Amino acid sequence: MSLKEESGRVELKNCIRNPGFDDADAAENTGSDPGERQESATVKLDTDEEYNQLQPYAGMPKEVLLLYSTRARYRVPREILFWLTVCCMLALLAVTITVIALSPRCLSWWQVSPVYQVYLRSFKDSDGDGVGDLRGIKEKLDHFLELHIKSVWISPFYRSPMKDFGYDVEDFQDVDPLFGSMKDLDDLLAEMHNKGLKLIMDFIPNHTSDRHRWFNLSRNRDPLYEDYYIWADCNVTSPKPNNWVSVFGNSSWTYDDFRGQCYLHQFLKEQPDLNLRNPRVRQEIIDIIHFWLAKGVDGFRMDAVKHILEASHLRDEPQVDPNKPPELITTEWDLYHDYTTSQVGLHDLLREFRAEMDVYSREPGNYRFMATESYDYQEVDKTMMYYGTPLLKESDFPFNFYLLDLPQNISGWWAKHLVDLWMTNMPRGKWPNWVVGNHDRSRISSSAGKIYIRAINMMLLTLPGTPTTYYGEEIGMENINITKSQMQDPAGKYNMSASRDPERSPMQWNGDMNAGFNNKTNITWLPVHPDYQTVNVEAQMKDEGSVLSQYRSLNRLRQSELPFQRGWFCYILADTNVFSYLRELDGHKRAYLMVINFGKQSATTDLSSIQELPADLKVLMSTNPVNDGKLFQKSRILTEPGEGLMMQYSTYTRFHPNHPAECFVSEKACYMETIDILYKC
Ligand code: GLC
Ligand code: MG
């Protein structure tokens, strides 16, 4: 390659030709003596003049480069650039810190989506044995996606003799063959994660099955397992250790002739209570938590937590009616459960479990969720304890069962009363949740009346916090009628009205045989509801005005509209018929007014005294699709019984600043419309 001299620019060739540099380089490379090197330097100085006429070029030797870089022409821009870079970096850092400091916490997956409860026996039977199974759920995962559901709680699938349909666990680390195999579970979990779904499983720390290995060893007084359960002296003929009764009725003590003592069971006699005061038992529970979390399960619904500890003194519980003969004390309603529920130490235990779960929550997007189940009825403050404290985390939320009482007195003010019970008692900043049905309680469409199902779904999906949906609620499934011979639930044995079978009937997928729950045989473990020809997923998917279509649109809206996700929730009105509230977010133009008629009559609601509302309100969605798009004056909003209206309006005038006592917010944030961001405020 020939290197040329072009228009006064000296290229590499000239440089190489320079004797001074050749010699200096050579001296360095060969390590020749210092005298010789000095001579070369002199030669170099002599040639400075020559270099001064050169222009800078790539690959130029250091000395020549230095000659240029000190000139103002090069130095000043360089310094300007340097300081500009420093300033930009600092500005960037400041902006980043400000953005981080001002950004509200992101909502977690269990806050964004409703929790959908799958009662496994009844959801989908893949192998035609009449009982739902894990593969069945896997076949139906798209159903959740269609409903815009992300979190799915599956009732117990542990190995079990099924006395209480899986709530009597024989092996906490195995899957019952009736539901499939561990491989099926792994496949289901992987597929759920692929589809962006989270799996919450049932966790039963209070008791095991009487067929569990630990119980066997305990009956045998194996020294390590002797105190795994709660044993007390008694014999076949002598009285029970005390008057405690089981949730399912009759004494909670059963004599075990093998060990010659009585054991405690707060549920069935086949469900002996574990002794969680024993550190070894606690460690077993923690090991099981690790086992499932390591598998990748996303959370637990902690079963029957208020029963976890009992008073060690085993004294009689006080009778509700002190005059009742002791032999007639047979139901849980006959006693005040001072010694068998909510004992001191219970929350320490749950917090210990929570801390174990947090270890697995650290990876981003991998938060492990905990919900607790405790029916505390009149004692709502006891339920709120499960939220933990600002410093000690416990459950993300205790299930809120108060709306299950809605049918007792269905009306606008009763709905508000039940909602308010939670909102006013919930610790500040915690996240609410709403339950209207589960595998232990009558379906609300049956107990409240079918006409209210849409209104109830609408309320659930527009209240602040996480709604739960018991399978079938999205299509308005109702209880089935059960004859004595069809009865499956052991809880119904003592008292048929306590049977939980009616709300556990097979999911209604389509109008085919067995409602599409299975199609291989004609058996289903419980009868299918006779209305399945019309009340089923397939039919309702095709019908835009169906309960299902409404559920889908409401849930889509709930997840896309910021006022529903993180906005204020304010009461507007509650009377015999109507419960009305609004959802608004500071800085967000769109706000939503809900007017829901839980009464038995048509109502004309006058909201003219609410100045913050515009004079005219347009219905974005009614539970009666005929009224979609209708315009109401705020002084005359008409609703029919069981009708819910969602009205969207645009304003920057906010209701909550003038009515702080009527309003709540959990994760407060404000919206900046111009740049479409949320910030702490
Ligand atoms: C919970 C379950 C219920 C079960 C009981 C005993 O309350 O929801 O179905 O029977 O615990 O485990
Ligand atoms: Mg217990």
XYZ file of C-alpha atoms and ligand atoms in Angstrom:
694
model
C 0.000 0.000 0.000
C 1.448 3.368 -0.896
C 0.865 6.241 1.474
C 0.538 9.547 -0.351
C 0.973 13.150 0.602
C -2.210 15.044 -0.133
C -2.907 18.789 -0.060
C -0.540 19.592 2.780
C -1.669 16.648 4.994
C 1.208 14.476 6.009
C 0.200 10.892 6.269
C 1.791 8.011 8.131
C 4.487 7.677 5.556
C 6.024 11.032 6.512
C 5.930 10.181 10.159
C 7.662 6.869 9.668
C 10.151 8.634 7.544
C 10.987 10.966 10.453
C 14.373 9.848 11.728
C 13.864 11.180 15.262
C 10.865 9.014 15.986
C 12.334 6.013 14.299
C 15.353 6.240 16.576
C 13.398 6.928 19.749
C 11.185 3.955 19.117
C 14.119 1.791 18.258
C 15.929 2.836 21.462
C 12.934 1.956 23.574
C 12.449 -1.395 21.895
C 16.039 -2.514 21.935
C 16.774 -1.143 25.411
C 19.896 0.745 24.119
C 21.935 2.878 26.524
C 20.587 6.187 27.983
C 23.257 8.322 26.252
C 22.091 7.165 22.938
C 18.446 7.889 23.927
C 19.300 11.465 24.971
C 20.807 12.022 21.582
C 17.613 10.828 19.958
C 15.604 13.271 22.126
C 17.748 16.125 20.879
C 17.062 15.044 17.372
C 13.388 15.057 18.298
C 13.549 18.646 19.594
C 15.281 19.700 16.441
C 12.396 18.404 14.447
C 9.611 20.105 16.574
C 9.519 22.836 14.014
C 8.705 20.299 11.383
C 5.913 18.745 13.477
C 4.361 22.148 14.084
C 3.419 22.197 10.491
C 1.739 18.863 10.649
C -2.001 18.362 11.137
C -3.285 15.865 13.737
C -4.051 12.467 12.352
C -5.144 9.108 13.665
C -2.356 7.043 15.133
C -0.141 10.046 15.709
C 2.548 9.528 18.406
C 1.850 10.721 21.943
C 4.383 13.558 21.892
C 2.900 15.072 18.783
C -0.581 14.679 20.133
C 0.368 16.513 23.327
C 1.677 19.354 21.253
C -1.761 19.926 19.805
C -3.904 19.097 22.771
C -2.531 21.967 24.830
C -3.551 24.529 22.247
C -6.627 26.573 23.245
C -8.392 25.600 20.073
C -8.457 21.997 21.213
C -8.364 22.445 24.968
C -11.368 24.763 25.353
C -13.891 22.630 23.418
C -12.557 19.592 25.219
C -13.143 21.170 28.603
C -16.571 22.414 27.586
C -17.491 18.928 26.441
C -16.153 17.415 29.621
C -18.176 19.691 31.900
C -21.240 19.306 29.727
C -21.006 15.540 30.129
C -20.609 15.874 33.889
C -23.643 18.199 34.073
C -25.735 15.857 31.955
C -24.797 12.904 34.129
C -25.700 14.812 37.281
C -28.975 15.995 35.772
C -29.799 12.431 34.722
C -29.015 11.169 38.206
C -31.189 13.870 39.765
C -34.074 13.075 37.409
C -33.734 9.348 38.129
C -33.715 9.900 41.882
C -36.723 12.242 41.648
C -38.661 9.822 39.467
C -37.936 6.954 41.844
C -38.808 9.044 44.875
C -42.027 10.303 43.343
C -43.212 7.065 41.779
C -45.893 5.250 43.693
C -45.326 1.572 44.392
C -46.433 -0.634 41.508
C -49.436 -2.763 42.271
C -48.642 -6.440 42.660
C -50.319 -9.193 40.630
C -52.688 -10.147 43.446
C -53.924 -6.545 43.536
C -54.381 -6.119 39.826
C -56.506 -9.178 39.088
C -59.433 -10.720 40.928
C -58.679 -14.021 42.658
C -60.654 -16.778 40.946
C -61.410 -19.807 43.108
C -61.376 -23.183 41.430
C -63.042 -25.883 43.503
C -61.036 -28.667 41.951
C -63.563 -31.504 42.250
C -66.093 -29.461 40.325
C -64.222 -27.477 37.702
C -63.375 -29.827 34.851
C -63.070 -33.590 34.769
C -60.548 -34.647 32.115
C -60.639 -38.426 32.653
C -64.362 -38.989 33.030
C -64.384 -40.386 36.570
C -66.902 -37.757 37.646
C -64.439 -35.673 39.674
C -62.586 -32.597 38.443
C -58.796 -32.819 38.133
C -55.599 -30.916 37.409
C -55.522 -31.769 33.719
C -59.070 -30.477 33.540
C -57.927 -27.083 34.804
C -55.096 -27.096 32.274
C -57.622 -27.608 29.485
C -59.547 -24.576 30.641
C -56.807 -22.008 31.204
C -58.068 -19.852 28.351
C -61.239 -19.293 30.310
C -59.226 -17.237 32.814
C -57.598 -15.255 30.053
C -60.977 -14.502 28.539
C -62.154 -13.229 31.907
C -58.945 -11.136 32.277
C -58.128 -13.133 35.410
C -54.516 -13.623 36.474
C -54.731 -15.205 39.916
C -56.225 -18.630 40.402
C -56.674 -20.282 43.796
C -57.071 -24.042 43.563
C -58.620 -25.953 46.473
C -56.496 -28.780 47.989
C -54.997 -31.403 45.704
C -52.830 -33.128 48.322
C -53.007 -36.867 48.798
C -56.043 -37.388 50.981
C -58.630 -39.967 52.048
C -61.160 -37.257 51.017
C -63.199 -37.318 54.197
C -63.354 -33.528 53.918
C -62.578 -33.549 50.181
C -58.909 -32.791 50.454
C -58.904 -30.683 53.612
C -57.828 -33.874 55.387
C -54.259 -34.244 54.191
C -52.439 -37.554 54.228
C -49.295 -36.263 52.544
C -48.537 -32.567 52.158
C -45.944 -33.216 49.493
C -47.907 -35.374 47.115
C -50.840 -35.035 44.742
C -53.867 -37.262 45.164
C -54.241 -39.734 42.269
C -57.889 -38.695 41.977
C -56.677 -35.260 40.849
C -53.652 -36.426 38.834
C -49.957 -36.712 39.525
C -47.134 -34.434 40.583
C -46.197 -34.299 36.896
C -49.694 -33.009 36.080
C -49.272 -30.340 38.718
C -45.850 -29.347 37.352
C -47.293 -29.188 33.840
C -50.226 -27.123 34.998
C -47.987 -24.712 36.870
C -45.634 -24.336 33.907
C -48.510 -23.738 31.533
C -50.109 -21.244 33.883
C -46.857 -19.328 34.152
C -46.492 -19.426 30.364
C -49.845 -17.766 30.081
C -49.049 -15.200 32.746
C -51.298 -16.819 35.344
C -50.470 -17.240 39.029
C -51.309 -20.326 41.061
C -52.405 -19.949 44.660
C -52.794 -23.186 46.570
C -54.605 -24.120 49.726
C -52.420 -24.602 52.764
C -53.757 -26.412 55.815
C -51.599 -25.814 58.878
C -54.217 -26.655 61.531
C -54.736 -30.356 60.984
C -53.844 -33.428 58.983
C -55.780 -36.538 58.071
C -55.858 -39.294 60.692
C -54.130 -41.328 57.974
C -51.094 -39.054 57.945
C -47.832 -40.763 58.834
C -47.291 -38.344 61.731
C -50.597 -39.294 63.313
C -49.790 -42.934 63.092
C -46.444 -42.374 64.772
C -48.094 -40.169 67.380
C -50.680 -42.823 68.230
C -47.768 -45.208 68.640
C -46.087 -42.752 71.007
C -43.013 -42.597 68.827
C -40.786 -40.342 70.952
C -40.293 -37.841 68.098
C -43.962 -37.679 67.169
C -45.655 -38.177 70.529
C -46.533 -34.482 70.846
C -47.319 -33.766 67.203
C -51.044 -33.658 68.019
C -53.106 -32.569 71.002
C -53.666 -35.498 73.311
C -55.436 -35.522 76.649
C -56.361 -38.205 79.133
C -59.779 -39.760 78.833
C -61.162 -43.197 78.221
C -64.086 -44.730 76.434
C -66.424 -44.466 79.379
C -65.177 -41.377 81.229
C -66.168 -37.862 80.123
C -64.242 -36.024 77.422
C -61.399 -33.779 78.602
C -63.637 -30.691 78.324
C -66.759 -29.268 76.643
C -65.094 -28.157 73.410
C -67.086 -28.836 70.237
C -66.100 -29.336 66.627
C -67.039 -26.874 63.869
C -68.880 -29.781 62.267
C -70.798 -30.544 65.467
C -70.400 -32.655 68.657
C -67.366 -33.053 70.865
C -64.025 -32.118 69.392
C -62.411 -35.013 71.273
C -62.214 -38.587 70.059
C -60.876 -41.495 72.040
C -58.090 -43.418 70.375
C -57.965 -46.902 71.835
C -54.527 -47.550 70.426
C -52.882 -44.796 72.444
C -55.522 -44.873 75.181
C -56.071 -41.107 75.080
C -58.315 -38.568 73.384
C -57.094 -36.363 70.555
C -58.466 -32.970 69.594
C -60.078 -32.253 66.244
C -61.724 -28.904 65.607
C -63.208 -30.293 62.394
C -63.947 -33.964 61.571
C -62.644 -36.731 63.796
C -60.604 -37.756 60.761
C -58.852 -34.352 60.933
C -56.754 -34.342 64.130
C -55.443 -30.896 65.125
C -51.692 -30.496 64.968
C -49.878 -29.232 68.041
C -48.265 -26.089 66.685
C -46.774 -25.299 70.064
C -44.309 -28.074 69.274
C -41.290 -26.526 67.477
C -40.812 -29.690 65.441
C -44.330 -29.387 64.058
C -43.695 -25.749 63.180
C -40.549 -26.758 61.369
C -42.490 -29.413 59.422
C -44.941 -26.720 58.311
C -42.104 -24.445 57.273
C -40.507 -27.279 55.295
C -43.776 -27.791 53.432
C -43.948 -24.068 52.659
C -40.426 -24.286 51.206
C -41.295 -27.377 49.218
C -44.141 -25.686 47.347
C -42.507 -22.309 46.946
C -39.400 -23.931 45.526
C -41.686 -25.593 43.020
C -42.815 -22.157 41.931
C -46.267 -21.918 43.466
C -47.245 -18.241 43.731
C -49.053 -18.125 47.022
C -51.128 -19.759 49.723
C -54.630 -19.482 51.026
C -54.109 -20.362 54.673
C -56.976 -22.522 55.844
C -58.813 -22.223 59.145
C -56.109 -20.098 60.748
C -58.023 -19.004 63.822
C -58.033 -22.653 64.995
C -54.263 -23.078 64.813
C -53.644 -22.814 68.560
C -55.681 -23.878 71.557
C -55.259 -22.945 75.219
C -52.972 -25.503 76.864
C -54.967 -25.459 80.110
C -57.904 -27.156 78.307
C -60.542 -25.429 80.488
C -64.223 -25.552 79.487
C -65.367 -22.778 77.211
C -68.170 -20.561 78.527
C -71.644 -21.454 77.295
C -73.615 -18.879 75.343
C -76.674 -19.951 77.311
C -75.394 -20.774 80.798
C -78.638 -22.606 81.617
C -78.381 -25.086 78.789
C -77.649 -28.625 80.044
C -74.043 -29.477 79.154
C -75.082 -32.574 77.217
C -76.954 -30.304 74.799
C -73.824 -28.322 73.988
C -73.152 -29.762 70.553
C -72.674 -26.955 68.030
C -70.096 -24.248 67.648
C -72.812 -21.660 68.335
C -73.345 -22.987 71.867
C -69.982 -21.793 73.170
C -67.805 -18.701 73.294
C -64.572 -19.905 71.735
C -62.253 -18.267 74.201
C -59.841 -21.204 74.298
C -60.021 -22.794 70.860
C -59.724 -19.864 68.461
C -57.583 -16.731 68.032
C -55.150 -17.635 70.804
C -52.146 -15.521 71.727
C -49.197 -16.607 69.597
C -51.272 -17.287 66.511
C -50.090 -14.160 64.711
C -46.470 -14.811 65.635
C -46.807 -18.157 63.928
C -48.335 -16.735 60.779
C -45.703 -13.999 60.673
C -43.033 -16.661 60.934
C -44.573 -18.449 57.924
C -44.813 -15.130 56.102
C -41.134 -14.421 56.669
C -40.303 -17.766 55.065
C -42.423 -16.827 52.074
C -40.712 -13.472 51.755
C -37.423 -15.204 51.101
C -38.957 -16.367 47.822
C -40.522 -13.000 47.059
C -37.317 -11.090 46.445
C -36.919 -11.762 42.741
C -38.813 -9.122 40.764
C -42.226 -10.296 39.588
C -42.088 -13.296 41.902
C -44.050 -12.018 44.848
C -45.539 -14.852 46.917
C -48.993 -14.063 48.161
C -50.744 -15.058 51.366
C -54.447 -14.817 52.176
C -55.902 -16.092 55.432
C -59.268 -17.659 56.109
C -60.909 -16.730 59.381
C -64.614 -16.220 60.018
C -64.747 -13.850 62.953
C -68.354 -12.755 62.496
C -69.064 -9.855 64.907
C -65.413 -9.504 65.837
C -64.070 -7.767 62.758
C -61.090 -6.428 64.711
C -59.892 -10.012 65.082
C -59.942 -10.436 61.312
C -57.991 -7.229 60.801
C -55.155 -8.589 62.934
C -54.187 -10.829 60.023
C -53.105 -7.780 58.051
C -50.086 -7.619 60.370
C -48.509 -4.347 61.419
C -46.517 -1.774 59.448
C -43.357 -3.481 60.659
C -44.443 -7.100 60.725
C -45.980 -8.530 57.600
C -48.619 -11.174 57.825
C -51.226 -11.954 55.199
C -51.681 -9.711 52.175
C -55.300 -9.790 53.136
C -57.561 -11.829 55.365
C -60.588 -12.862 53.320
C -63.421 -10.419 53.786
C -66.519 -12.574 54.274
C -68.859 -9.820 55.363
C -70.569 -9.430 51.989
C -71.727 -13.033 52.375
C -74.313 -11.489 54.727
C -75.755 -9.309 51.980
C -78.787 -11.597 51.387
C -79.807 -11.322 55.058
C -81.118 -7.849 54.517
C -80.582 -7.040 50.889
C -80.872 -3.273 50.391
C -78.745 -0.276 49.490
C -77.945 0.722 53.033
C -77.110 -2.846 54.096
C -74.679 -3.165 51.191
C -73.059 0.074 52.282
C -73.011 -1.061 55.912
C -71.152 -4.283 55.026
C -68.696 -2.502 52.760
C -68.118 0.124 55.406
C -67.504 -2.503 58.065
C -64.357 -3.429 56.184
C -63.318 0.023 55.055
C -63.519 1.665 58.485
C -61.843 -1.200 60.329
C -59.076 -1.982 57.870
C -55.662 -0.695 59.012
C -54.515 2.370 57.087
C -52.902 1.740 53.734
C -53.936 -1.927 53.592
C -55.617 -3.473 50.607
C -59.300 -4.519 50.778
C -60.870 -7.622 49.220
C -64.393 -8.889 48.710
C -65.912 -12.363 48.835
C -69.506 -13.235 47.970
C -69.102 -16.961 47.602
C -66.876 -19.955 48.191
C -67.032 -23.715 48.624
C -68.317 -23.347 52.186
C -71.166 -20.896 51.677
C -74.371 -20.808 49.649
C -74.025 -19.187 46.238
C -75.102 -15.576 46.477
C -77.302 -15.851 43.390
C -79.350 -18.408 45.329
C -79.352 -16.756 48.722
C -79.794 -13.164 47.537
C -81.853 -13.976 44.465
C -80.878 -14.381 40.870
C -81.898 -10.843 39.946
C -79.018 -9.440 41.986
C -76.160 -11.467 40.522
C -75.215 -8.860 37.914
C -75.448 -6.017 40.399
C -73.271 -7.954 42.862
C -70.655 -8.698 40.201
C -70.697 -5.039 39.218
C -70.168 -3.944 42.804
C -67.377 -6.472 43.357
C -65.480 -5.356 40.289
C -65.771 -1.643 41.011
C -65.075 -1.553 44.755
C -61.485 -0.764 45.743
C -59.213 -3.778 46.316
C -59.219 -7.358 45.078
C -62.492 -9.118 44.308
C -62.693 -12.893 44.553
C -64.804 -14.905 42.161
C -65.958 -18.397 43.088
C -66.139 -20.532 39.957
C -69.474 -20.092 38.231
C -70.185 -16.639 39.646
C -69.102 -15.193 36.323
C -72.046 -16.922 34.636
C -74.514 -16.620 37.509
C -74.523 -20.270 38.569
C -76.943 -21.170 41.342
C -76.998 -23.769 44.124
C -78.275 -27.220 43.278
C -80.900 -29.049 45.308
C -79.570 -32.152 46.997
C -81.468 -35.158 48.231
C -80.238 -37.090 51.223
C -78.983 -39.907 49.036
C -76.997 -37.504 46.855
C -75.306 -35.887 49.826
C -71.523 -35.981 49.862
C -70.400 -33.388 52.384
C -69.700 -34.793 55.858
C -70.678 -31.441 57.378
C -74.242 -32.167 56.267
C -74.361 -35.424 58.214
C -75.258 -33.799 61.500
C -77.425 -31.169 59.977
C -78.553 -31.395 56.400
C -78.923 -27.629 56.099
C -75.203 -27.319 56.845
C -74.325 -29.367 53.762
C -71.989 -27.540 51.401
C -72.874 -29.697 48.407
C -75.379 -27.237 46.871
C -72.640 -24.693 46.051
C -70.193 -27.322 44.774
C -71.996 -28.569 41.664
C -70.050 -29.097 38.417
C -69.019 -26.031 36.412
C -71.361 -25.363 33.515
C -69.216 -25.083 30.393
C -71.752 -25.763 27.643
C -75.107 -27.308 26.802
C -73.704 -30.806 26.153
C -73.881 -33.845 28.405
C -72.965 -32.981 32.008
C -72.681 -29.332 30.978
C -69.303 -30.155 29.415
C -67.828 -30.844 32.873
C -66.916 -34.224 31.459
C -68.058 -36.038 28.389
C -66.744 -39.527 28.802
C -69.319 -40.925 31.173
C -72.583 -39.894 32.608
C -71.343 -39.594 36.160
C -70.580 -36.426 38.014
C -69.785 -36.501 41.732
C -72.642 -34.060 42.368
C -75.576 -33.408 40.044
C -75.284 -30.689 37.404
C -77.687 -27.779 37.867
C -80.714 -28.243 35.593
C -80.359 -24.702 34.201
C -77.093 -25.598 32.414
C -78.658 -25.420 28.948
C -78.870 -21.649 29.247
C -76.492 -20.875 32.081
C -73.173 -21.978 30.609
C -69.916 -20.433 29.439
C -70.294 -21.257 25.758
C -73.759 -19.755 25.416
C -72.857 -16.676 27.404
C -69.684 -16.032 25.431
C -71.847 -15.609 22.344
C -74.273 -13.277 24.035
C -73.029 -9.714 24.486
C -75.599 -8.986 27.130
C -74.873 -12.071 29.264
C -73.660 -12.144 32.870
C -70.349 -13.450 31.532
C -69.912 -10.704 28.935
C -70.638 -8.133 31.568
C -68.117 -9.708 33.917
C -65.490 -9.573 31.170
C -66.101 -5.934 30.279
C -66.187 -4.864 33.898
C -62.950 -6.656 34.652
C -61.269 -5.217 31.576
C -62.322 -1.755 32.615
C -61.270 -2.331 36.211
C -57.785 -3.212 35.044
C -57.377 -0.505 32.449
C -58.905 2.464 34.240
C -56.695 4.027 36.885
C -59.545 5.352 39.073
C -60.663 1.739 39.650
C -57.164 0.445 40.253
C -55.853 3.062 42.599
C -58.395 5.834 42.879
C -60.410 7.165 45.768
C -63.553 5.352 46.804
C -66.287 7.651 48.150
C -69.782 6.980 49.406
C -72.418 9.062 47.688
C -75.695 7.655 48.961
C -77.312 4.613 50.530
C -81.034 4.073 51.036
C -83.495 1.184 51.055
C -82.843 0.507 47.402
C -79.710 2.154 46.175
C -76.058 2.058 47.093
C -74.094 4.714 45.236
C -70.386 5.473 45.310
C -67.764 6.960 43.073
C -64.216 6.261 42.006
C -61.909 9.143 41.149
C -58.215 9.838 40.927
C -56.498 13.208 41.405
C -55.379 14.622 38.091
C -57.408 12.075 36.120
C -60.211 13.583 34.125
C -62.431 10.536 33.961
C -64.343 9.563 37.092
C -67.001 6.904 37.669
C -70.256 7.076 39.529
C -71.915 3.797 40.484
C -75.610 3.577 41.287
C -76.685 0.051 42.247
C -80.204 -0.926 43.192
C -80.175 -3.723 45.782
C -83.809 -3.076 46.684
C -87.064 -4.651 45.710
C -88.464 -1.589 43.958
C -87.591 0.729 41.099
C -85.862 3.796 42.406
C -85.380 7.392 41.323
C -82.223 8.652 42.908
C -81.689 12.369 43.362
C -78.033 13.354 43.522
C -78.594 17.046 42.812
C -77.093 17.983 46.168
C -73.740 16.526 45.119
C -72.148 19.601 43.592
C -69.072 17.827 42.363
C -71.156 15.776 39.930
C -72.072 17.187 36.528
C -75.756 17.928 35.850
C -76.069 15.187 33.246
C -74.646 11.721 33.543
C -74.239 9.197 30.788
C -74.474 5.462 31.444
C -71.323 3.721 30.300
C -72.608 0.311 31.341
C -75.816 -0.940 32.855
C -76.480 -4.460 34.086
C -79.460 -4.121 31.783
C -77.762 -3.539 28.417
C -80.834 -1.699 27.100
C -79.819 1.235 29.280
C -76.238 1.485 28.022
C -75.591 4.990 26.743
C -78.678 6.451 28.413
C -78.450 10.022 29.694
C -79.725 10.897 33.187
C -80.084 14.195 34.971
C -78.326 13.794 38.280
C -81.584 14.645 40.037
C -83.415 11.711 38.457
C -81.401 8.532 38.078
C -83.703 5.603 37.462
C -82.821 2.038 38.397
C -84.779 -1.192 38.541
C -84.288 -3.773 41.319
C -81.043 -5.586 40.674
C -79.860 -2.969 38.191
C -76.449 -1.402 38.463
C -75.352 1.653 36.504
C -71.829 2.770 35.839
C -71.648 6.396 34.797
C -68.489 7.890 33.457
C -68.021 11.639 33.573
C -65.234 14.098 32.894
C -64.153 16.721 35.363
C -61.156 17.836 37.362
C -63.359 18.754 40.319
C -62.794 16.164 42.977
C -65.292 14.956 45.569
C -62.882 13.577 48.149
C -61.222 16.804 49.347
C -64.578 18.153 50.539
C -65.771 14.850 52.025
C -62.793 13.192 53.723
C -65.006 11.161 56.066
C -66.785 9.530 53.122
C -63.680 8.564 51.185
C -60.911 5.969 51.304
C -57.782 5.240 49.356
C -55.304 2.407 49.824
C -52.338 3.104 47.582
C -52.613 6.842 47.123
C -51.302 8.292 43.864
C -51.972 11.228 41.557
C -51.984 11.312 37.818
C -50.229 13.769 35.507
C -52.195 13.691 32.327
C -49.758 15.663 30.161
C -47.023 13.078 30.471
C -49.210 10.147 31.423
C -47.536 9.208 34.692
C -48.546 8.458 38.246
C -46.733 10.124 41.117
C -46.829 10.112 44.887
C -48.900 12.915 46.299
C -61.884 -24.462 55.853
C -62.322 -24.933 54.499
C -63.399 -25.941 54.663
C -62.863 -27.086 55.458
C -62.290 -26.606 56.778
C -61.499 -27.661 57.463
O -62.877 -23.774 56.494
O -62.730 -23.860 53.731
O -63.881 -26.384 53.443
O -63.862 -28.020 55.697
O -61.418 -25.527 56.602
O -60.295 -27.855 56.823
Mg -55.755 -26.279 66.054
